[in-house]
Short mmCIF file of C-alpha atoms in Angstrom, two decimals:
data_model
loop_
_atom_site.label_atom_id
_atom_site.label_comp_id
_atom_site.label_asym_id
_atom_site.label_seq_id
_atom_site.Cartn_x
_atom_site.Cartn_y
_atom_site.Cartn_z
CA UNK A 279 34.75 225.97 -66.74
CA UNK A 280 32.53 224.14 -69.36
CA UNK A 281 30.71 221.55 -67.29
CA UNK A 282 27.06 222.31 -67.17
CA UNK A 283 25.58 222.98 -63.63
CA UNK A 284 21.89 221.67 -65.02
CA UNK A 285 21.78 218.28 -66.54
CA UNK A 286 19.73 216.95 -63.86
CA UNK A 287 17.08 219.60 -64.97
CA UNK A 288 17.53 219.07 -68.78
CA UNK A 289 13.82 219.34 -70.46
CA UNK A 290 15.31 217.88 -73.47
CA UNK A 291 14.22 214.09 -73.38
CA UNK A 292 17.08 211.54 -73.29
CA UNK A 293 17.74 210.41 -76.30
CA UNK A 294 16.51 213.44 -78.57
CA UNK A 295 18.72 215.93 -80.45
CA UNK A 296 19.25 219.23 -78.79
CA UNK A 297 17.65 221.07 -81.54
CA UNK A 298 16.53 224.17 -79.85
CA UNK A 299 19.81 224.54 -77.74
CA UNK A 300 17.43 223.49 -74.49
CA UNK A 301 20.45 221.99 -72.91
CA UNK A 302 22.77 223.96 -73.82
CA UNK A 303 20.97 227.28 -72.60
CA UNK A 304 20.95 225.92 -69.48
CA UNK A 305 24.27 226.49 -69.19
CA UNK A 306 25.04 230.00 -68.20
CA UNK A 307 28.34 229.95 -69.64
CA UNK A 308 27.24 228.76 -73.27
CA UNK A 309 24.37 231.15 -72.89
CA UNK A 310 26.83 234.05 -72.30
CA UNK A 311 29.19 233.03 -75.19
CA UNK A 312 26.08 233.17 -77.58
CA UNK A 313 25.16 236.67 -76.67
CA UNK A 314 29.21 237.50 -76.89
CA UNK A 315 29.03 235.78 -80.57
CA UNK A 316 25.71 237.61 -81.17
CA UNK A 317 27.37 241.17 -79.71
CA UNK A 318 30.08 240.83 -82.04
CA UNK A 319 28.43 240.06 -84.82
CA UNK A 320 25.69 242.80 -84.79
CA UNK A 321 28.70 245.13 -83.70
CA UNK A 322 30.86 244.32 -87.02
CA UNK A 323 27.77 244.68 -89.30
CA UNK A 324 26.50 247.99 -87.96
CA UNK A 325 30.65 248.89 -88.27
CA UNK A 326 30.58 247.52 -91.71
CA UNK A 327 27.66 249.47 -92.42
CA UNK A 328 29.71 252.36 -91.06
CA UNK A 329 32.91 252.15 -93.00
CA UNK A 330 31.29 250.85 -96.74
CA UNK A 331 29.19 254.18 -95.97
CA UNK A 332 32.39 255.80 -96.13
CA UNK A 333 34.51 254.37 -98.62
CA UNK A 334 31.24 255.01 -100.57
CA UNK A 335 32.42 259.00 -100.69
CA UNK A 336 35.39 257.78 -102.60
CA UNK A 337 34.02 255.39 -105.22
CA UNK A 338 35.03 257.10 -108.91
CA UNK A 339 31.11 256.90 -110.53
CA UNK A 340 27.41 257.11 -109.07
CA UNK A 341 26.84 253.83 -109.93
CA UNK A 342 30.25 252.74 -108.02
CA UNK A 343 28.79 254.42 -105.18
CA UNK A 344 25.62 252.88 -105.46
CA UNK A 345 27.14 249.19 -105.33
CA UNK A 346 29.26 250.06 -102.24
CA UNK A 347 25.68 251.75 -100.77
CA UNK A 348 24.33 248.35 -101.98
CA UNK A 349 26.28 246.38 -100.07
CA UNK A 350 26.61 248.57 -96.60
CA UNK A 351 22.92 248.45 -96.55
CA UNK A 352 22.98 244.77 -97.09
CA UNK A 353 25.42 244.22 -93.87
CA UNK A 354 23.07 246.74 -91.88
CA UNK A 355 19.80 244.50 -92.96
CA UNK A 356 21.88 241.72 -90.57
CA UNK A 357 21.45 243.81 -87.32
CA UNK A 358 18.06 243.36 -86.72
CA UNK A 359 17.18 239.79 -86.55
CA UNK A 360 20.25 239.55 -84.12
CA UNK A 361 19.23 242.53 -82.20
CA UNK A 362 15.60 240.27 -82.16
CA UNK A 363 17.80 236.97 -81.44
CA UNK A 364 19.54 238.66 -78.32
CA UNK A 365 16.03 240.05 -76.91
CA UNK A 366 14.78 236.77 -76.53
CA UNK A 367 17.96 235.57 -75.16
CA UNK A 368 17.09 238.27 -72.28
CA UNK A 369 19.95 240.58 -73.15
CA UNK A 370 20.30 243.87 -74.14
CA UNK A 371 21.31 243.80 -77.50
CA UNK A 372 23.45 247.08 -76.65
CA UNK A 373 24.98 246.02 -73.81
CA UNK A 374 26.10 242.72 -75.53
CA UNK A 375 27.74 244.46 -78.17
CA UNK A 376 29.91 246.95 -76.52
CA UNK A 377 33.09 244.63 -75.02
CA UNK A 378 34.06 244.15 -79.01
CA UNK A 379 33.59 247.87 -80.06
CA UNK A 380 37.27 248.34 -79.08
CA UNK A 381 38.61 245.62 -80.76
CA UNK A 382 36.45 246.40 -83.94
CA UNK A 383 37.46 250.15 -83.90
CA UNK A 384 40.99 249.14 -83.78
CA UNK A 385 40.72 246.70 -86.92
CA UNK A 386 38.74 249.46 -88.70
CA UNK A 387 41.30 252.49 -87.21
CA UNK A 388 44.65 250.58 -88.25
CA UNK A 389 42.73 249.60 -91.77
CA UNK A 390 41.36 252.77 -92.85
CA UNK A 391 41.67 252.76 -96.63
CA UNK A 392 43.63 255.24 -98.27
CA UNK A 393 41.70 254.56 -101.87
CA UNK A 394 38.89 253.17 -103.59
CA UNK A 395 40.62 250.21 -104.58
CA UNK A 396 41.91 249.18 -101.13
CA UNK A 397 38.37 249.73 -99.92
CA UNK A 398 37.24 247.30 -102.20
CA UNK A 399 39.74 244.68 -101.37
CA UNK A 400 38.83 245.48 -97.56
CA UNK A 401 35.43 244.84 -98.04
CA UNK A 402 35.52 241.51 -100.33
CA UNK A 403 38.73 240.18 -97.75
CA UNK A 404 37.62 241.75 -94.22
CA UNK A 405 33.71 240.38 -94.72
CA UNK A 406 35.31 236.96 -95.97
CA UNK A 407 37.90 236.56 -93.29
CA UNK A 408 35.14 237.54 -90.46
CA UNK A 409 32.52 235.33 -92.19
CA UNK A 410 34.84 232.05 -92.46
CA UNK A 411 35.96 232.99 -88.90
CA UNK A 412 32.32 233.07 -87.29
CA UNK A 413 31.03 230.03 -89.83
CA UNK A 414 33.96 228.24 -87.92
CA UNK A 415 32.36 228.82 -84.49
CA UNK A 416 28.82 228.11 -85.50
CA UNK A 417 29.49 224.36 -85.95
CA UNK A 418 30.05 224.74 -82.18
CA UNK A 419 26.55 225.62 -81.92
CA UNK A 420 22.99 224.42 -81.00
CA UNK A 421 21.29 224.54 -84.46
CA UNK A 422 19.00 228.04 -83.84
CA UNK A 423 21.77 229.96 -83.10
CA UNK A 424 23.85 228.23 -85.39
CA UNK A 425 21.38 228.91 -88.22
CA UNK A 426 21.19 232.54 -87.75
CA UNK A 427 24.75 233.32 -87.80
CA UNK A 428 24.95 231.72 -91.39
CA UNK A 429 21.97 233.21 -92.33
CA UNK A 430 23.33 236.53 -91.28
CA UNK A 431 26.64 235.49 -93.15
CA UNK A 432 24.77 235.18 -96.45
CA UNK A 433 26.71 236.80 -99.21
CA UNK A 434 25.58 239.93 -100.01
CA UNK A 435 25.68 239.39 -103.68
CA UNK A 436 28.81 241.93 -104.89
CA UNK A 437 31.47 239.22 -105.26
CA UNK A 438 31.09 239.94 -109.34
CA UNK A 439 31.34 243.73 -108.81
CA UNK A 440 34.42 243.60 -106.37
CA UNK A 441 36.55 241.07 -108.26
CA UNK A 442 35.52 243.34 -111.86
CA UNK A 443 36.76 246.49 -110.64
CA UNK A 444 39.72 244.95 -108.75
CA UNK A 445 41.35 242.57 -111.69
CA UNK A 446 40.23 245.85 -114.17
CA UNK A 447 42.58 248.31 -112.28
CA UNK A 448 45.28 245.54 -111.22
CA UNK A 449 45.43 244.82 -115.34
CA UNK A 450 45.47 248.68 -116.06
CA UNK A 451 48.28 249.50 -113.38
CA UNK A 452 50.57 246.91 -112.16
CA UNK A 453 52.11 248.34 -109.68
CA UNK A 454 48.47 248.49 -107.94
CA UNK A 455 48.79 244.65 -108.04
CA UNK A 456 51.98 244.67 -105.61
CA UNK A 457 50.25 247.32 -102.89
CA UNK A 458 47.07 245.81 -102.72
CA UNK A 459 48.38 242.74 -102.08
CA UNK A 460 50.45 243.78 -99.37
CA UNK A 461 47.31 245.35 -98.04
CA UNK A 462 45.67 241.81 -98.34
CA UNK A 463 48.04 240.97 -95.67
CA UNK A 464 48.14 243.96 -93.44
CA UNK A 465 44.07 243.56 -92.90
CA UNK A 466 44.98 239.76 -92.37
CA UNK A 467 47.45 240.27 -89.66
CA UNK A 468 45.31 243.25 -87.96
CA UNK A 469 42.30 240.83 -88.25
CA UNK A 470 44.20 238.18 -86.17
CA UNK A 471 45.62 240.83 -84.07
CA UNK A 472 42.19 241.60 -83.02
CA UNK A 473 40.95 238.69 -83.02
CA UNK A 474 43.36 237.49 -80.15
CA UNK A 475 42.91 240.57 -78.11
CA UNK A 476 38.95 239.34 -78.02
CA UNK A 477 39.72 235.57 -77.03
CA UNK A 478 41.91 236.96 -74.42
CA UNK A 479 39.19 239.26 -72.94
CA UNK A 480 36.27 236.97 -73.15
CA UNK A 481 36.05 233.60 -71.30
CA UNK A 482 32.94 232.67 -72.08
CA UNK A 483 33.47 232.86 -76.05
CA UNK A 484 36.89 231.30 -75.58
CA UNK A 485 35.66 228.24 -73.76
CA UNK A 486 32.91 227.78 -76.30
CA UNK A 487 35.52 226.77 -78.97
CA UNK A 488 36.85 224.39 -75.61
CA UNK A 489 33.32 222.30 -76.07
CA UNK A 490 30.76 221.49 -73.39
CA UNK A 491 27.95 219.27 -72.01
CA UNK A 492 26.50 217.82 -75.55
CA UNK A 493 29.10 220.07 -77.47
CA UNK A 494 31.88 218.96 -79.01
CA UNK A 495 34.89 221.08 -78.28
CA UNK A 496 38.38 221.47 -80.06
CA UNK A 497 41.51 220.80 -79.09
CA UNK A 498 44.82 222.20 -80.04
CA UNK A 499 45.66 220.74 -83.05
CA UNK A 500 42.22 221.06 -84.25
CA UNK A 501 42.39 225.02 -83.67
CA UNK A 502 45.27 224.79 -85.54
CA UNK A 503 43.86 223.35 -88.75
CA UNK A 504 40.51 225.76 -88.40
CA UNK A 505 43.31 228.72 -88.62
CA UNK A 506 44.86 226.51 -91.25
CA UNK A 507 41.52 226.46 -93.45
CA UNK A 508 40.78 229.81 -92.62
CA UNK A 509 44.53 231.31 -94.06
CA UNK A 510 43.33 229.29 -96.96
CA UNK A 511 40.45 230.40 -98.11
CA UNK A 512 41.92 234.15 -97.64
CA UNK A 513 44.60 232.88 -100.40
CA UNK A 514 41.86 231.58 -102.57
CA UNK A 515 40.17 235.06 -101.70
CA UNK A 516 43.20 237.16 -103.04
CA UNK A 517 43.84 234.97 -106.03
CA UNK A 518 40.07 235.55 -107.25
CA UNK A 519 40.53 238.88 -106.93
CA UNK A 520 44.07 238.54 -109.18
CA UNK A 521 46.34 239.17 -105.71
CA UNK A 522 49.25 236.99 -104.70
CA UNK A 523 48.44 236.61 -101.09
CA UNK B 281 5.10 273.19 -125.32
CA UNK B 282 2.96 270.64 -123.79
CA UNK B 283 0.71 269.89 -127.14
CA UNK B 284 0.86 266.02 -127.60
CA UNK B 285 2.00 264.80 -131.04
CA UNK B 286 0.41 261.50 -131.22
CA UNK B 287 -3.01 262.07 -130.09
CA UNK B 288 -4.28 259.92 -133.11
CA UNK B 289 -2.54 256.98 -132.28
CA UNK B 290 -3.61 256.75 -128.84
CA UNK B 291 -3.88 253.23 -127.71
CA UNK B 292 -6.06 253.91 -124.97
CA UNK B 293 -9.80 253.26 -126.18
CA UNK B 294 -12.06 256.50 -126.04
CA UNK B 295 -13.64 256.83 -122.97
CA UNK B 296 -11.67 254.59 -120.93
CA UNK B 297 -9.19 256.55 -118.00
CA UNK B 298 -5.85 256.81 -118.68
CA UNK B 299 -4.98 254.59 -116.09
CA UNK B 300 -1.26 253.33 -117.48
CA UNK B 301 -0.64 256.71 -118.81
CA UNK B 302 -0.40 255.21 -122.34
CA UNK B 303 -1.61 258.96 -123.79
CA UNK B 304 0.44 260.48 -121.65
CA UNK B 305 3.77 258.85 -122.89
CA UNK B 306 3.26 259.42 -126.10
CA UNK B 307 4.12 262.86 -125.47
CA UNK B 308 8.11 262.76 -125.21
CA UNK B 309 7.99 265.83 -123.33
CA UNK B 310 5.88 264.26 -120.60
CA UNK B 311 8.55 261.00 -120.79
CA UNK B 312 10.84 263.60 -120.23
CA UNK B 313 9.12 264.94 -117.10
CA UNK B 314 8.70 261.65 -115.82
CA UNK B 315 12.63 260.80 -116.73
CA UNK B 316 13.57 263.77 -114.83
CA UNK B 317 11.30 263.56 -111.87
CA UNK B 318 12.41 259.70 -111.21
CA UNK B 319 16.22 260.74 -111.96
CA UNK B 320 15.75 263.35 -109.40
CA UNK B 321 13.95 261.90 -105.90
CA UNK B 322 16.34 258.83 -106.95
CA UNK B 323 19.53 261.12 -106.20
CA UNK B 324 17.95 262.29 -103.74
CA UNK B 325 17.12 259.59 -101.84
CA UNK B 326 21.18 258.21 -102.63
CA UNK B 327 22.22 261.06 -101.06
CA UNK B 328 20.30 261.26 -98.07
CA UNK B 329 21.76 258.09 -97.83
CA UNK B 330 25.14 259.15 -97.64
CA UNK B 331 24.29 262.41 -95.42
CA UNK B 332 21.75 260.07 -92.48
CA UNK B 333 25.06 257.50 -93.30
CA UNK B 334 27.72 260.79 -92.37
CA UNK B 335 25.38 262.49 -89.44
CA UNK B 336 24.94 259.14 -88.06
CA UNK B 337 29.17 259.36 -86.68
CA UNK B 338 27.90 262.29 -84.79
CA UNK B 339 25.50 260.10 -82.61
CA UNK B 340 25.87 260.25 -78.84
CA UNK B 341 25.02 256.53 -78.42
CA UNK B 342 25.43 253.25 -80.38
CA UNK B 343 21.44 253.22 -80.11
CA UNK B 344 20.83 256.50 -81.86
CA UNK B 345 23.31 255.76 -84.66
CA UNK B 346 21.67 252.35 -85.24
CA UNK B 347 18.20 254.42 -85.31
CA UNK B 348 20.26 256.92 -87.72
CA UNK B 349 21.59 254.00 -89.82
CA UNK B 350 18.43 252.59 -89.55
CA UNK B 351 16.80 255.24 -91.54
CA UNK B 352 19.37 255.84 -94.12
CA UNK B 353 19.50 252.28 -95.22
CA UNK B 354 15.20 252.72 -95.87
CA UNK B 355 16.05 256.06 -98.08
CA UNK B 356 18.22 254.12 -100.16
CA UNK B 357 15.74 250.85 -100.30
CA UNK B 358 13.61 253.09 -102.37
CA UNK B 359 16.44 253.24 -105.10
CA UNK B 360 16.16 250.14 -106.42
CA UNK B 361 12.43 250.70 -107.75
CA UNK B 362 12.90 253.62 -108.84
CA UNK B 363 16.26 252.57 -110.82
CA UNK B 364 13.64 249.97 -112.73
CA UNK B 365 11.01 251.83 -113.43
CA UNK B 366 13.54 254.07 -115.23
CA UNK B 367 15.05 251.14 -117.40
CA UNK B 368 10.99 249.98 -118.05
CA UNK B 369 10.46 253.74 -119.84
CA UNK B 370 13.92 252.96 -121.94
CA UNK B 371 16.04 255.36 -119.65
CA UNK B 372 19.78 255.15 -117.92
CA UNK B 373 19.02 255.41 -114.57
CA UNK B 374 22.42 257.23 -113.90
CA UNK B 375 22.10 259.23 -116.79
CA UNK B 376 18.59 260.58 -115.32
CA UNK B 377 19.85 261.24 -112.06
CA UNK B 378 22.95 263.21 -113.48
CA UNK B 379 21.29 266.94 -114.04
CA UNK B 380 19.90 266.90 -110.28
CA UNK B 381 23.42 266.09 -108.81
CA UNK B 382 24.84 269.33 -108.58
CA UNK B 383 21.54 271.09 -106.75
CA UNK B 384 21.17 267.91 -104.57
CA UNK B 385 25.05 268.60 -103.27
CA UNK B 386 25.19 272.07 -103.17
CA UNK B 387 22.02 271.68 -100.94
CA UNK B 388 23.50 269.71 -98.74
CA UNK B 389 26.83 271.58 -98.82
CA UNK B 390 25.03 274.34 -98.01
CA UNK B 391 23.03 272.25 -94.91
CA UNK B 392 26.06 270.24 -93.70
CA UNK B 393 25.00 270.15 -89.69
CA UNK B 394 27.37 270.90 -87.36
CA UNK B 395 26.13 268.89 -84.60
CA UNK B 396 24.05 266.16 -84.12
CA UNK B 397 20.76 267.73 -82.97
CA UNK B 398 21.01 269.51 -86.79
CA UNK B 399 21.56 266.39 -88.30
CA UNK B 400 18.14 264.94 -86.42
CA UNK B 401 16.37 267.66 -87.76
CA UNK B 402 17.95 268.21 -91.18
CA UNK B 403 17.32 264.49 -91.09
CA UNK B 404 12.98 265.07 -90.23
CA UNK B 405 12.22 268.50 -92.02
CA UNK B 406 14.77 268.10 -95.41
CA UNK B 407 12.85 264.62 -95.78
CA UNK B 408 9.60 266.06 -95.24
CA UNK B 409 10.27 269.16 -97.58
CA UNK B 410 10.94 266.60 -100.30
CA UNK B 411 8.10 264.32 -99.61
CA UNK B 412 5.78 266.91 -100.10
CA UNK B 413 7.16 268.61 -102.99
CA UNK B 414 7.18 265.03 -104.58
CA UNK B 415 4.12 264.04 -103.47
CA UNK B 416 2.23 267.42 -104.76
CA UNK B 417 3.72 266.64 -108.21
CA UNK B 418 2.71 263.24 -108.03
CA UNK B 419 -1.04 264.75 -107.91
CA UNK B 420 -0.05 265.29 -112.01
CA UNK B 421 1.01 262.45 -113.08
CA UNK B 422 -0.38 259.06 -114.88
CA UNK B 423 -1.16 256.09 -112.12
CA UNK B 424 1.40 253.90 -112.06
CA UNK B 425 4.04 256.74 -111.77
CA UNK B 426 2.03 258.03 -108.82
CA UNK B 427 1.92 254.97 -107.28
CA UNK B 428 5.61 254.39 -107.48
CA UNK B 429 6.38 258.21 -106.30
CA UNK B 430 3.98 257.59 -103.34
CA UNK B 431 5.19 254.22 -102.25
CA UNK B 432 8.99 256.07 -102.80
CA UNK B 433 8.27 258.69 -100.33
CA UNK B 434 6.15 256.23 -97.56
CA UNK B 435 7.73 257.51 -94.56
CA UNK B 436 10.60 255.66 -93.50
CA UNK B 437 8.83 255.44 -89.64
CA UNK B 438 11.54 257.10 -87.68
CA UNK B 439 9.65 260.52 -86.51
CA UNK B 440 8.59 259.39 -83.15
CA UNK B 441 12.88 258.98 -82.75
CA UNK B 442 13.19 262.39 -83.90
CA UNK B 443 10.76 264.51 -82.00
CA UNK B 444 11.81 262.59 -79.13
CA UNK B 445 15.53 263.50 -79.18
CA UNK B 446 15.04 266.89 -80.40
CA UNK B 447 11.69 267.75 -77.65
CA UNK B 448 14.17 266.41 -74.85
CA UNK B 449 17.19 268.02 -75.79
CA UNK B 450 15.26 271.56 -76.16
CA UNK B 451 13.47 271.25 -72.90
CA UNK B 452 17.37 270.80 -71.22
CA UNK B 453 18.82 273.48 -73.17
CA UNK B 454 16.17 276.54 -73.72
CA UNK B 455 18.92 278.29 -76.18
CA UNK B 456 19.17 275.53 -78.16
CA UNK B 457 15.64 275.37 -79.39
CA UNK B 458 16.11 278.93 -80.68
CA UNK B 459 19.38 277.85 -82.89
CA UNK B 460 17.49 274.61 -84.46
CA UNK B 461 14.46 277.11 -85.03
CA UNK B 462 16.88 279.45 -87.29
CA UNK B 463 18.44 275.61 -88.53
CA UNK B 464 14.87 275.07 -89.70
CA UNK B 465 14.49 278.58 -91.47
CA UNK B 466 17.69 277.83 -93.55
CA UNK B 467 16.62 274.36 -94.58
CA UNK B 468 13.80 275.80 -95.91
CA UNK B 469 15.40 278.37 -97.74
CA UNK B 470 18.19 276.46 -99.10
CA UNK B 471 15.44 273.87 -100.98
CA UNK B 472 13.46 276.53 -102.20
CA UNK B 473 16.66 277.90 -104.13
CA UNK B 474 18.18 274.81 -105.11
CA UNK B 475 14.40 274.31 -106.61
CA UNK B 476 13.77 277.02 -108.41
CA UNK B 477 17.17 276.01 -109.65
CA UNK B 478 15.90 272.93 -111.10
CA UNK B 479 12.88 274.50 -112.46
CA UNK B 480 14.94 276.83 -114.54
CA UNK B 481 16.97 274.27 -115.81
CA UNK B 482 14.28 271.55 -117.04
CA UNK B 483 12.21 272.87 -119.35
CA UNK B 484 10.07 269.28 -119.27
CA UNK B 485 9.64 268.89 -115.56
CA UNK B 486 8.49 272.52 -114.83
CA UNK B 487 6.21 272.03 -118.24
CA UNK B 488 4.83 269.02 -116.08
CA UNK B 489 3.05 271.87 -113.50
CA UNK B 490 1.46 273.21 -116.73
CA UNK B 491 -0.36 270.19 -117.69
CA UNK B 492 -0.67 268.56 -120.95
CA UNK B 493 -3.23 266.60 -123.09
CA UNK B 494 -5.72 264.47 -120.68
CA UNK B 495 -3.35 266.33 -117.64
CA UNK B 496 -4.51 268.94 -115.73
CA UNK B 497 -2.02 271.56 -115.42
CA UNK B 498 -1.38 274.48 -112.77
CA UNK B 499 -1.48 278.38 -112.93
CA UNK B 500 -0.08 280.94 -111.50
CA UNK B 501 -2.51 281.28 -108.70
CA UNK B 502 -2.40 277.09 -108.08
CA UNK B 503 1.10 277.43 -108.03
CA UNK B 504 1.08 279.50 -105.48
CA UNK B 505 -1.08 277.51 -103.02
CA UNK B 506 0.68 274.93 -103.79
CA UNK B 507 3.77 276.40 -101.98
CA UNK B 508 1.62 277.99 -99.10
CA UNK B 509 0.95 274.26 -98.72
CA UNK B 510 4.25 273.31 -98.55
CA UNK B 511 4.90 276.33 -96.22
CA UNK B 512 2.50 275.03 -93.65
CA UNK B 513 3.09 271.49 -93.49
CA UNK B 514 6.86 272.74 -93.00
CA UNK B 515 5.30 275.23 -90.21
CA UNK B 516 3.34 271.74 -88.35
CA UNK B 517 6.73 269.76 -88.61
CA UNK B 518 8.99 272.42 -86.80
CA UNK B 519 6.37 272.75 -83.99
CA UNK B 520 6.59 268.73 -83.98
CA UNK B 521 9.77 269.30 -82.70
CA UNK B 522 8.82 271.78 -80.52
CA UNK B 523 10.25 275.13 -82.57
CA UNK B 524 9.21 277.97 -83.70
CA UNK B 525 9.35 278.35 -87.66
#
């Protein structure tokens, strides 16, 4: 599955770093994972844009409203130098994104915050957990790609403004404490629920993590310590924000 | 009214224009206009945020609501300037924007679309209503707030979407054209009566039409073509889209 019909063709010079991904484009298959990664990506910032819009209606003060605003428009900024990225790939930016809108709506359907304050913790957790998730696949990648994905995975800036409101509220009402961090771990588990249904349903992504001509690949055990480091830094995420995880 | 106090300790040499509007702020009452007039397009452009954000759930393709989102997220770009500017003439921002809320809403409760063809035109005539409201007070005010209401109400570049969608969707559906012509009617009326709201309410901003010391002001009869103005750019925009007005 990830052996790479065109080595004898490479236009990379023996020898050189595969900067620009020139080998590994010539691989169909790690072409099609990149638009996959690039599909999903564009499709969970234009969905993040979608559901901070919302959560935006239920923020207690304009200028609550206009942080949440802040950051929506922040993930939408994302979509367009992928939308660019996938162009020049040769796909339709459209068409790449639409096998994860299922699994996206799901996340965002069984998640649906039923205050401000668990829309807050969904935005600060959700945007971590898929940002440490798709860091964790760049590595895999030839450097371009790889540095637009963690350029579009830039923090938007409203760590301060999340973990303020949060720890406020948790210190005012305790009780709050004890739901939201059960809701910590509800958007973990539907995050991983997700997650599995879209490495089921797409080869091409799932090999990518398997490695490839001039690409390192994982194995088991080292799947198992990326979900290990990734379950970490969710903890660290819910303790910043005061939450027992 | 709109007698300046502190004519004698103008710090703008005689003879020289007025160029920062240093005479012109030493009236409070024109400070006051200015407050207002920043405090209102910046609601108003945080709302149309949240309404292009709302109307863009009822598009028909993942294109048009990234076209939608796409133009919501460049309303709400133009908060951040104006949010400075405010702070720079020793205002709260969210304290300036707080007398416009309730017209802004009820407009929009008033205008909430019920499809999206409504929404693509509430979207392209509300917007232009605005702009050139704005943009004919902006013809009374010192430079550098003109400058800053102009650049605020640049247009956001999304027309050519607009007439497109709404042209095709009229030429498939004759009766439809007729219902988004009446849409258009009640647009108009609804911002003429949430405005004449507002001008009954601030004393300083409707003052600003009157003029002031080195401001021209407006009488009845400029007033007047001022709004036939208005009337007829409204008129070229609705047969943009193809409808009568």
């Amino acid at each position: 599955m990830t052996e790479s019909p065109g080595e004898g063709s490479s236009t990379v010079p023996a020898g050189q770093p595969d900067v620009d991904g020139l080998v590994a484009f010539e691989d169909p298959q790690y072409r099609a994972a990149v638009v996959d990664l690039l599909g999903a990506i564009a499709y969970g910032e234009i969905s993040a844009f979608e559901r901070l819009a919302e959560d935006a209606k239920l923020a207690p003060t304009l200028e609550d409203k206009v942080a949440i605003a802040t950051m929506a428009t922040a993930e939408f900024g994302h979509v367009a130098p992928l939308r660019e990225r996938l162009l020049e790939l040769g796909a339709d930016p459209f068409a790449a994104m639409a096998p994860f809108r299922a699994a996206i709506d799901l996340f965002h359907e069984h998640t649906a915050p039923s205050d401000w304050f668990e829309g807050l913790v969904k935005a600060y957790v959700g945007d971590g957990l898929a940002n440490d998730f798709y860091r964790e696949i760049a590595a895999y990648l030839d450097t371009g790609t790889r540095d637009l994905v963690v350029a579009t995975l830039q923090e938007v800036g409203h760590s301060a403004f999340v973990i303020d409101r949060v720890r406020a509220a948790i210190a005012a009402d305790h009780r709050l404490g004890g739901r939201l961090a059960l809701w910590g771990r509800r958007l973990m588990g539907e995050a991983l629920t997700q997650a599995q249904r879209v490495a089921a349903e797409r080869d091409a992504l799932s090999a990518l993590l398997a490695g490839g001509v001039d690409r390192p690949g994982l194995d088991l055990a080292a799947i198992g310590r990326m979900f290990t480091r990734i379950t970490e830094r969710h903890t660290e995420r819910m303790a910043e924000l005061g939450l027992a995880s």
